[in-house]
CSV table of C-alpha atoms in Angstrom, one decimal:
chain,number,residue,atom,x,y,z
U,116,UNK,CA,19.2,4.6,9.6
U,117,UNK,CA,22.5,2.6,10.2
U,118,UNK,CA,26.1,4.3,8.9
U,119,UNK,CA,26.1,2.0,6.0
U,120,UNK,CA,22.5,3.1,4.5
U,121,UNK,CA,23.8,7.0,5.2
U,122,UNK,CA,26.7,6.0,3.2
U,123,UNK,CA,24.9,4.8,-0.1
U,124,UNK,CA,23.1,7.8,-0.3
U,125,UNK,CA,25.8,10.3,-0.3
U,126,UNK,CA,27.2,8.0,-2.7
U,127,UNK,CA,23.8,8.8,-4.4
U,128,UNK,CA,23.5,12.5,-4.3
U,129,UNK,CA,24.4,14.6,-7.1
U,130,UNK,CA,28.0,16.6,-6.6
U,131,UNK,CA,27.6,20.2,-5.0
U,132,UNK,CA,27.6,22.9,-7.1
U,133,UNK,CA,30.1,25.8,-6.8
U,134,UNK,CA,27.1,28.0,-5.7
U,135,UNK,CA,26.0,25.2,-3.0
U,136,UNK,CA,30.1,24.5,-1.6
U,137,UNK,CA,29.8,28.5,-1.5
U,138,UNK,CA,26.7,28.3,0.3
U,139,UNK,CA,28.1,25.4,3.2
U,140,UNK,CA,31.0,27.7,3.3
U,141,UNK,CA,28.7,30.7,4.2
U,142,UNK,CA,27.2,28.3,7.1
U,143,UNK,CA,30.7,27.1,8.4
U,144,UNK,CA,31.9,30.6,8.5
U,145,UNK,CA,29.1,31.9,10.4
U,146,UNK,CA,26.7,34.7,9.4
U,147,UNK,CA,29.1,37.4,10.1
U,148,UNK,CA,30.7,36.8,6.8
U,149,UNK,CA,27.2,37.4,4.8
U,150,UNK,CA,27.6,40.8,3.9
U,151,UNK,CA,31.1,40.2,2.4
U,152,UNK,CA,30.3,36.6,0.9
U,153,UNK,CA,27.0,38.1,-0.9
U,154,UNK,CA,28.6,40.9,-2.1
U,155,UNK,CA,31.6,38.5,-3.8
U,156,UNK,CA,28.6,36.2,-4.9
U,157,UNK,CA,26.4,38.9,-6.4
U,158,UNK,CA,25.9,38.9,-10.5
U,159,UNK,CA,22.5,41.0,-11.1
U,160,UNK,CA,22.2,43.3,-8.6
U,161,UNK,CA,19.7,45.6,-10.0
U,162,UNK,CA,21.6,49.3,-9.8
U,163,UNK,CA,18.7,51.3,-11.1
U,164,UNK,CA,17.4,54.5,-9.5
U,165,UNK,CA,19.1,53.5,-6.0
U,166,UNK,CA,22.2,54.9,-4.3
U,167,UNK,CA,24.9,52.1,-3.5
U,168,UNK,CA,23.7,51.3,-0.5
U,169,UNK,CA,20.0,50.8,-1.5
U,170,UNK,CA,21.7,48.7,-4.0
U,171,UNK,CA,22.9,45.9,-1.8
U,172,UNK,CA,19.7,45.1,-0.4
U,173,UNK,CA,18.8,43.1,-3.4
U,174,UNK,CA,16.0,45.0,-5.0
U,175,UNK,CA,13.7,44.8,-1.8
U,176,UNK,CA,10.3,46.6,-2.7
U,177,UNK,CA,11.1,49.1,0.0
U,178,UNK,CA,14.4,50.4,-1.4
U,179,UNK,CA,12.6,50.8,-5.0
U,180,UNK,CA,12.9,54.3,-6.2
U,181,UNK,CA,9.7,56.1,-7.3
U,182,UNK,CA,10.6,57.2,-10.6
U,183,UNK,CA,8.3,60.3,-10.4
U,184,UNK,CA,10.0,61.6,-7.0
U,185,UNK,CA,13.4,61.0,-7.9
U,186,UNK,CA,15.1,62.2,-10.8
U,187,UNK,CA,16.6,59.0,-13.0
U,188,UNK,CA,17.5,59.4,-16.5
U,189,UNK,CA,21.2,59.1,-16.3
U,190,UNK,CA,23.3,58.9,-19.3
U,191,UNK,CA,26.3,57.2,-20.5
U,192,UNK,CA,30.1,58.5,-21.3
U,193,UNK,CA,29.0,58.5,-24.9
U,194,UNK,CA,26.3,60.3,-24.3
U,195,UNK,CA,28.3,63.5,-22.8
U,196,UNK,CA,31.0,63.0,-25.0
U,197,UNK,CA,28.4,63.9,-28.1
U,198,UNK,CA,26.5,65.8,-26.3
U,199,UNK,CA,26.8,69.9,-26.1
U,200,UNK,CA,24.3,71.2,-23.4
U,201,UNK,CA,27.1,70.5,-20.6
U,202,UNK,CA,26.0,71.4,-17.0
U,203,UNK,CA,29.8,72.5,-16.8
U,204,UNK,CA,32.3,73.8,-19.0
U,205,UNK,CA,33.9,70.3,-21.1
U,206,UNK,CA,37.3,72.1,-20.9
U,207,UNK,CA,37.0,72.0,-16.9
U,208,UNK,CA,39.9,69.9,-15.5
U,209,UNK,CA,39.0,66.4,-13.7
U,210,UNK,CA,41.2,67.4,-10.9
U,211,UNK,CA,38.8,70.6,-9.9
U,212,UNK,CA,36.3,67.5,-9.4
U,213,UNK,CA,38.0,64.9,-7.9
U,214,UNK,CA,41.0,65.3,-6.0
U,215,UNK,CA,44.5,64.0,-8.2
U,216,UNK,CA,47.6,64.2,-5.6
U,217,UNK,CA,50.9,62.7,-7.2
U,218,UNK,CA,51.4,60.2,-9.0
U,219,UNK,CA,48.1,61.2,-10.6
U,220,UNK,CA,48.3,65.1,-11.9
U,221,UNK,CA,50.4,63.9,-15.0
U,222,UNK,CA,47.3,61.7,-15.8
U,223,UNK,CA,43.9,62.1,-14.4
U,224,UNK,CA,45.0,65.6,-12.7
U,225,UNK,CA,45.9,67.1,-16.5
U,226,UNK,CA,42.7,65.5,-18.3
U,227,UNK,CA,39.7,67.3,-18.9
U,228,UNK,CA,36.4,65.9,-18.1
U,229,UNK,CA,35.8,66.0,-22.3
U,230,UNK,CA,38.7,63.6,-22.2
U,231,UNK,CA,38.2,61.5,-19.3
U,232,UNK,CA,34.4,60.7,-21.6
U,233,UNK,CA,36.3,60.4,-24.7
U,234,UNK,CA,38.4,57.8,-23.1
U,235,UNK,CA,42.4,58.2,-21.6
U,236,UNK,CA,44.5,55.5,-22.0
U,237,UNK,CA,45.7,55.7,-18.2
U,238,UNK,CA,42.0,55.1,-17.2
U,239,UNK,CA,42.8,51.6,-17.8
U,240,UNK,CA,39.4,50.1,-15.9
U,241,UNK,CA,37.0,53.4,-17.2
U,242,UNK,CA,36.8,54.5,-13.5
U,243,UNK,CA,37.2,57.9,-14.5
U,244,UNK,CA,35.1,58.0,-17.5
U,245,UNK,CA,31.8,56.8,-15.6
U,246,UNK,CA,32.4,58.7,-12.2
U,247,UNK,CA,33.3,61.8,-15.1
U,248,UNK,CA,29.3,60.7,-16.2
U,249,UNK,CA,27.6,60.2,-13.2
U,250,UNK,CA,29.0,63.7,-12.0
U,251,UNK,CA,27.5,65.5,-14.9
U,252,UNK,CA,24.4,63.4,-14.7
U,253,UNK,CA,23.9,64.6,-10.9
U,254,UNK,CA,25.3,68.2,-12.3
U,255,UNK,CA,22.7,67.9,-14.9
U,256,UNK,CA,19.7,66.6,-12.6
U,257,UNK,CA,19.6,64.0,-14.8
U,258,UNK,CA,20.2,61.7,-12.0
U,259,UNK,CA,18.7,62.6,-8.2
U,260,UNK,CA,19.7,59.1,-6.0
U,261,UNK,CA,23.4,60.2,-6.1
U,262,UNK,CA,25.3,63.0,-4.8
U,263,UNK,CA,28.5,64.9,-5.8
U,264,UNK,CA,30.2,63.9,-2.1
U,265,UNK,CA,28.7,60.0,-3.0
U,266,UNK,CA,31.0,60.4,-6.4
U,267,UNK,CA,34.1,62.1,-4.7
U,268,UNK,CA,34.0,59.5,-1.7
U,269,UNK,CA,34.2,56.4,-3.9
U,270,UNK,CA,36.8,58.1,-6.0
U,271,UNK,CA,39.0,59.0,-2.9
U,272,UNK,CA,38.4,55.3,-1.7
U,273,UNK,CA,38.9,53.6,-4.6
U,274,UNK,CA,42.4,55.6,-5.0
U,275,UNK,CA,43.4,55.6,-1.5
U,276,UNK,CA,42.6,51.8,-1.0
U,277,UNK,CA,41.6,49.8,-4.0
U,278,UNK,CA,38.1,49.4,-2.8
U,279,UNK,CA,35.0,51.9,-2.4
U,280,UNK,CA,32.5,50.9,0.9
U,281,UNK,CA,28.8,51.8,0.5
U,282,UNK,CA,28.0,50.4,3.5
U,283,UNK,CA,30.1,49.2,6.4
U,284,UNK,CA,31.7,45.3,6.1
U,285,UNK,CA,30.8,45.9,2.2
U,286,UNK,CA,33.7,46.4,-0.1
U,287,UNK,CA,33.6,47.2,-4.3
U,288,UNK,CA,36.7,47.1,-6.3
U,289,UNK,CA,36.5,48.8,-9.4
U,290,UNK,CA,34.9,46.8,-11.7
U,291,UNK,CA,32.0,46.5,-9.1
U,292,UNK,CA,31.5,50.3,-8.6
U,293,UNK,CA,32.3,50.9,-12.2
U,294,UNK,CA,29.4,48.2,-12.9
U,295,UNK,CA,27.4,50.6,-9.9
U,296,UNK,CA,27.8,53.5,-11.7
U,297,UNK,CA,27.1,52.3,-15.6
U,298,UNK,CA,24.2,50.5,-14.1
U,299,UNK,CA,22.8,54.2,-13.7
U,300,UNK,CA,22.4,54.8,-17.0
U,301,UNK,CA,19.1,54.8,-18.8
U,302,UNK,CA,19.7,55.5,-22.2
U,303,UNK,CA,21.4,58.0,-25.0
């Protein structure tokens, strides 16, 4: 095929997507950069039933949760917020949870956990109000894929340095751990 019939045909093609430039990208950059890439490119990762790093693998059939084995019924701020049978006392202070050095013990180190579901206006992203759920859903047995050291290391990440790692080369900000951890939820 001679340069000039190669030429009409690009001319030809349809333009390249933002997924596709995203994908060439991906290629140029090497494989290394997967992990990372995916992670940016991901919109419905399916968070049911699996810890974080189950998560990531894309719903693959062997990282599916049986529902019978594993407990899976997490609820929602809302839920806790209306809800009386607490697996801890409501008045218990977020700090004896999750660690709040200064700046934080005028904020999330003063709120109770009844608060942090209610909703503080310093929780600006809701971090706090969903790890305050998924620790009283994993206090509660309502949820069995998470643990209370899971909760407390994503919270100290996500404090220390903006970003929580489930797995290594794999970084969440916020909103994608808070989208993690509301994506645990199965009903009121």
């Amino acid at each position: 095929m001679s340069t000039e019939d190669q030429a009409g045909r690009a001319d030809q093609a349809a333009p390249m997507t933002p997924r596709g430039a995203a994908r060439r990208r991906l290629a140029k950059a090497g494989l290394g950069a997967a992990g990372v890439l995916w992670t940016a490119q991901s919109h419905a990762i399916d968070f049911t039933c699996v810890s974080a790093s189950a998560a990531l693998s894309g719903g693959l059939d062997s990282n599916k949760v049986d529902s019978g084995s594993v407990a899976c019924e997490g609820r929602s701020p809302g839920f806790w917020k209306n809800h009386s049978g607490w697996p801890v006392p409501n008045s218990m202070l977020f700090s004896s949870v999750f660690s709040c050095p200064e700046p934080l013990s005028s904020t999330y180190g003063s709120a109770t956990l009844l608060a942090m579901v209610e909703g503080c206006d310093f929780d600006k992203q809701n971090i706090g109000k969903h790890l305050t759920a998924a620790y009283l859903n994993v206090k509660s047995g309502k949820i069995g894929f998470l643990s209370e050291r899971t909760l407390l290391q994503m919270w100290n990440e996500l404090r220390t340095s903006g970003h929580y790692q489930p797995v290594r080369g794999v970084f969440w900000d916020v909103d994608k751990t808070k989208e993690y951890l509301e994506g645990t939820y199965k009903g009121e």
